[in-house]
PDB file of C-alpha atoms and ligand atoms in Angstrom:
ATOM      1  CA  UNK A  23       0.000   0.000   0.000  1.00  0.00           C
ATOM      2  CA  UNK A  24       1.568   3.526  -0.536  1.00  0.00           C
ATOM      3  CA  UNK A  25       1.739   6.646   1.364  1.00  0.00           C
ATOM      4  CA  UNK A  26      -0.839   8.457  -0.973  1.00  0.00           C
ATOM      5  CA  UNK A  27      -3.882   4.900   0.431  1.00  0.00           C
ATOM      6  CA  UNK A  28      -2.813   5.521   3.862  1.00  0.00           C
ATOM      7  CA  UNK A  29      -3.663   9.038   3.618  1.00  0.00           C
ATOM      8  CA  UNK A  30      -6.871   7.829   1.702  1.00  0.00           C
ATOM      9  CA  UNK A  31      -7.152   5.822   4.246  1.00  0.00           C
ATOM     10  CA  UNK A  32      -6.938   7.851   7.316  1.00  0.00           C
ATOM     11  CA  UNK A  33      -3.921   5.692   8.514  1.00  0.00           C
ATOM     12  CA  UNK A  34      -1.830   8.806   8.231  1.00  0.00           C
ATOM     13  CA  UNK A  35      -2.816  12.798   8.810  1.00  0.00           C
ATOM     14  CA  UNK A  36      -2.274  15.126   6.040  1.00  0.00           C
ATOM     15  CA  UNK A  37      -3.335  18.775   5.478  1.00  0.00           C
ATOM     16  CA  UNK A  38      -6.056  18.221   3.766  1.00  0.00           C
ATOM     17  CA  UNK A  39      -7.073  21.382   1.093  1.00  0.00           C
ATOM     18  CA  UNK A  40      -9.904  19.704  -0.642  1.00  0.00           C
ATOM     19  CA  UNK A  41     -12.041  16.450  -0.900  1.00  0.00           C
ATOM     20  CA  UNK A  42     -15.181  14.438  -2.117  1.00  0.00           C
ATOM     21  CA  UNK A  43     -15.808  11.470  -2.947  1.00  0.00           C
ATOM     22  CA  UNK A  44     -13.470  10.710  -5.379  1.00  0.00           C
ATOM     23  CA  UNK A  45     -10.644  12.884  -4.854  1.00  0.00           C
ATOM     24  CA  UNK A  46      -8.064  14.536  -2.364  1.00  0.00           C
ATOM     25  CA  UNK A  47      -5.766  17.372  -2.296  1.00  0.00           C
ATOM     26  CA  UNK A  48      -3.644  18.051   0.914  1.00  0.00           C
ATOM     27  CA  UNK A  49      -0.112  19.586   1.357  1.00  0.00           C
ATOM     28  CA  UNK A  50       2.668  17.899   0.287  1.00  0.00           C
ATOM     29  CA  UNK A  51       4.914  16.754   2.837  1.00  0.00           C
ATOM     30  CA  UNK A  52       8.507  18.420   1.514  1.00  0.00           C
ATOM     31  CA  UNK A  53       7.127  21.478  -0.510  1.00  0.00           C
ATOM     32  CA  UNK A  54       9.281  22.558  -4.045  1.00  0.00           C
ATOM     33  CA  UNK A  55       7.444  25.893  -3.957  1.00  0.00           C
ATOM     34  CA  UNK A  56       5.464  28.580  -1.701  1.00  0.00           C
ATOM     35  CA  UNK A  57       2.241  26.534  -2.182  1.00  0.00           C
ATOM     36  CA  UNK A  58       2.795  22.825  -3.232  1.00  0.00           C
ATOM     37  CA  UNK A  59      -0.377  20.661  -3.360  1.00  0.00           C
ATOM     38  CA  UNK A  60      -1.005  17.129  -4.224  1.00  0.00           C
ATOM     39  CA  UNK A  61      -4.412  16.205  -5.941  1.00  0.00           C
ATOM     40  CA  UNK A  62      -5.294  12.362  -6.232  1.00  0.00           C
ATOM     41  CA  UNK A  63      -7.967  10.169  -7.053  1.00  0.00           C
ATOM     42  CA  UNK A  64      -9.121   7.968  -4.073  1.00  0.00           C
ATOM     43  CA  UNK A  65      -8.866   4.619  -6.211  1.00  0.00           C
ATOM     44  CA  UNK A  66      -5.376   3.817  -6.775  1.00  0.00           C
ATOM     45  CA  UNK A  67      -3.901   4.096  -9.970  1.00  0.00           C
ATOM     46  CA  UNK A  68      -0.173   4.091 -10.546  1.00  0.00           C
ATOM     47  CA  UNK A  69       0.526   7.065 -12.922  1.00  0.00           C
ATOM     48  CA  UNK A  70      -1.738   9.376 -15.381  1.00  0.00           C
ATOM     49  CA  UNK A  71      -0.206   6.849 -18.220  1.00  0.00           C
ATOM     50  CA  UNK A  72      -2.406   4.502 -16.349  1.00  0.00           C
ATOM     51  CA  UNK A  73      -5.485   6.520 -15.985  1.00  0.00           C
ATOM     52  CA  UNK A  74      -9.185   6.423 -18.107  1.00  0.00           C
ATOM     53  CA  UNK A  75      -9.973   9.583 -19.625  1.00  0.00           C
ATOM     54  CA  UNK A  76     -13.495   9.824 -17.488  1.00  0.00           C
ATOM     55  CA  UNK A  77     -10.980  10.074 -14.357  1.00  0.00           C
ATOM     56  CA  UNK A  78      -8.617  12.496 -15.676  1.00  0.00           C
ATOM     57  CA  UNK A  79     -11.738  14.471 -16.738  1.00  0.00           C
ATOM     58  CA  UNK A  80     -13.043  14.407 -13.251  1.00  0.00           C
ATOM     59  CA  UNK A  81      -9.263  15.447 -11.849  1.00  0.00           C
ATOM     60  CA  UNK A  82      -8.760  18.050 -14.285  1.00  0.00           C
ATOM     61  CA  UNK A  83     -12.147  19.984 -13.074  1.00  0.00           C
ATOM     62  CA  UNK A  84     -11.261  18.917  -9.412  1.00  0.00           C
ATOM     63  CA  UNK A  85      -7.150  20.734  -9.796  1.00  0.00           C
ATOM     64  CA  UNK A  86      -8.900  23.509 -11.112  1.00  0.00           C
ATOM     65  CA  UNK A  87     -11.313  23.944  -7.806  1.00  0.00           C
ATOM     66  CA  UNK A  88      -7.758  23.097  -5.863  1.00  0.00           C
ATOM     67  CA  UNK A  89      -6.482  25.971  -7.455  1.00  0.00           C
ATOM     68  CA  UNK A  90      -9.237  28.443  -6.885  1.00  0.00           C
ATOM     69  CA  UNK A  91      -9.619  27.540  -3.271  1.00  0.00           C
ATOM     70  CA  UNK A  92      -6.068  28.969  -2.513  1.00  0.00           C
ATOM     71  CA  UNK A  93      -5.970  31.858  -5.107  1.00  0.00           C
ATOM     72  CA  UNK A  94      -4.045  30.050  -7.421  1.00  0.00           C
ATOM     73  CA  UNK A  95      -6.274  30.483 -10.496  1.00  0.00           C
ATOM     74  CA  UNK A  96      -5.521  34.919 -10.168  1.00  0.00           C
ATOM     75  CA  UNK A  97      -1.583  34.474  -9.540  1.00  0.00           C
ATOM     76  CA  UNK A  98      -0.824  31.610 -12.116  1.00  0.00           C
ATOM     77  CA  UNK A  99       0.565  27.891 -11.218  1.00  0.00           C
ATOM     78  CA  UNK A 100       1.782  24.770 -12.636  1.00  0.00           C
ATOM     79  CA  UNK A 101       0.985  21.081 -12.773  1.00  0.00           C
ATOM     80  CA  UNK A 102       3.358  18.262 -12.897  1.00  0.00           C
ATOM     81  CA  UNK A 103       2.567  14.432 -13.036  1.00  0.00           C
ATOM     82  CA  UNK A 104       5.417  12.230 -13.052  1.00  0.00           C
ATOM     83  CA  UNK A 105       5.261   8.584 -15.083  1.00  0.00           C
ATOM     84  CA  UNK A 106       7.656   5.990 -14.231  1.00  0.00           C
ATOM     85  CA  UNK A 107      11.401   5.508 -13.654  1.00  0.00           C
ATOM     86  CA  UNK A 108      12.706   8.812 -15.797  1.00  0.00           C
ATOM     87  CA  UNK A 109      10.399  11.115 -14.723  1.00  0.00           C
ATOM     88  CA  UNK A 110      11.473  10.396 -10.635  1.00  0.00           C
ATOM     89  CA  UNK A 111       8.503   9.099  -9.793  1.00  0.00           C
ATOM     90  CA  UNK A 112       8.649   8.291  -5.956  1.00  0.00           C
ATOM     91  CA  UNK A 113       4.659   7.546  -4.928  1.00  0.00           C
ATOM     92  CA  UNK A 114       3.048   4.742  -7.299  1.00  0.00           C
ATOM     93  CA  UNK A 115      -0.420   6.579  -7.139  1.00  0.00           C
ATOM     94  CA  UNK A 116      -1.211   9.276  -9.807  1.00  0.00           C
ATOM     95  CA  UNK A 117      -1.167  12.229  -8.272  1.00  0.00           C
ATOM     96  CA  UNK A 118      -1.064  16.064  -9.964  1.00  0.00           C
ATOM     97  CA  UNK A 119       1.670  18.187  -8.374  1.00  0.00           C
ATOM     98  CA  UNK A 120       0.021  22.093  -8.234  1.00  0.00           C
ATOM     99  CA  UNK A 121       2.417  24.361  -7.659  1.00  0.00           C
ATOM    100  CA  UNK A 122       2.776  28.112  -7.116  1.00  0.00           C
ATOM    101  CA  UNK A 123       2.596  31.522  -4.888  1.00  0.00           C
ATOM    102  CA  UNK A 124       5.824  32.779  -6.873  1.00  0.00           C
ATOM    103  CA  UNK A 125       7.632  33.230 -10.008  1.00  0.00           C
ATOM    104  CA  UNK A 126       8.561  29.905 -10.847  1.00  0.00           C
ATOM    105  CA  UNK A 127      11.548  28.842 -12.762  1.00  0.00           C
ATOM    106  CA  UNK A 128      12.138  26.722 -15.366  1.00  0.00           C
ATOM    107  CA  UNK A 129      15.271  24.514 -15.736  1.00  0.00           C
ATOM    108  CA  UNK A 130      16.707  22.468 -18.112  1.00  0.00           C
ATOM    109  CA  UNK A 131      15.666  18.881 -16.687  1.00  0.00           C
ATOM    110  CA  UNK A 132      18.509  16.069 -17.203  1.00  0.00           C
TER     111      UNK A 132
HETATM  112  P1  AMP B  16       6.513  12.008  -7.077  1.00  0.00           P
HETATM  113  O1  AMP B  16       8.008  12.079  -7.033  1.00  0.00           O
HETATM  114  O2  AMP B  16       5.910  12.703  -8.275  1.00  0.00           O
HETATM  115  O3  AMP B  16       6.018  10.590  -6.906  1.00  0.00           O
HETATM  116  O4  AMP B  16       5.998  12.869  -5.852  1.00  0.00           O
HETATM  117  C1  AMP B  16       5.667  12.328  -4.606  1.00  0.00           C
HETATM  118  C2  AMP B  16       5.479  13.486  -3.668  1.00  0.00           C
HETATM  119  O5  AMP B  16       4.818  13.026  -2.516  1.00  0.00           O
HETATM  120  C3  AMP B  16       6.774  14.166  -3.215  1.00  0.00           C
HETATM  121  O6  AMP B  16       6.753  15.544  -3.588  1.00  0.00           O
HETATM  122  C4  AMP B  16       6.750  13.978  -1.684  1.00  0.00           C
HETATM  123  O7  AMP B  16       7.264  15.078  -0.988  1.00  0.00           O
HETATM  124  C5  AMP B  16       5.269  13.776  -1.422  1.00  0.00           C
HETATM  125  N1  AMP B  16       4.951  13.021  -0.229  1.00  0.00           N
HETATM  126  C6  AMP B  16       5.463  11.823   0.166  1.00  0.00           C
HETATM  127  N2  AMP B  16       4.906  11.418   1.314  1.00  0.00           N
HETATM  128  C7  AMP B  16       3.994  12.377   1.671  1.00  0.00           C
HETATM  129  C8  AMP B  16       3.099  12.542   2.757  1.00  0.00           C
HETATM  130  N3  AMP B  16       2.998  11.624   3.744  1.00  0.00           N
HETATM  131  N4  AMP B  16       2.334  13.649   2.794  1.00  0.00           N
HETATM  132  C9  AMP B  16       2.423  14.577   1.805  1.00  0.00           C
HETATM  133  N5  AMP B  16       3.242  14.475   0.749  1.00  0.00           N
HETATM  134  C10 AMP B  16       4.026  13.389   0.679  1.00  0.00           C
END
């Protein structure tokens, strides 16, 4: 089982941003930016690679209420998934990474 189910789960806390009853967004743990937010769908699925277009469509509307909960939709942000071993993929779980609350750079990756 992975972090992302046990959160699901209730087995471990997390600061939770946003939910229903498909998906979650909540804090992540070691943030890469001012505001860096997790969404996931509750069912696990490894990676968006993975993932039926009805649930991305569902995810995609649910980011998007992420983002205007914290003010992210008037200041800009960015999402990342990762797929697989290049991309550095830690959690198994798809997951959307929403970042923001500065100027963000943008790096040659590799
Ligand atoms: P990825 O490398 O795309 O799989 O990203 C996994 C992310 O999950 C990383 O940014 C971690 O900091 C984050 N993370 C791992 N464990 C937790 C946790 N218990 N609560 C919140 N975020 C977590």
């Amino acid at each position: 089982m992975t972090v992302f189910e046990k959160i699901v789960n209730g087995e471990l806390p997390a600061n939770k941003v946003l939910e229903n009853d498909k998906f979650l967004a909540f804090y992540d743990i070691s943030p890469k930016a001012p505001i860096h937010i997790l969404a996931i769908p509750k069912i696990c699925i490894k990676d968006f690679h993975s993932a039926d277009l009805e649930l991305l469509k569902g995810l995609n509307e649910f980011i998007k209420e992420v983002a205007i909960k914290v003010g992210l939709d008037k200041t800009g942000y960015r999402i990342i998934s990762n797929i697989g071993a290049d991309s550095g993929q830690e959690v198994p779980h798809l997951h959307f990474h929403i970042l923001g609350g500065a100027k963000l750079k943008w790096e040659k990756l590799g």
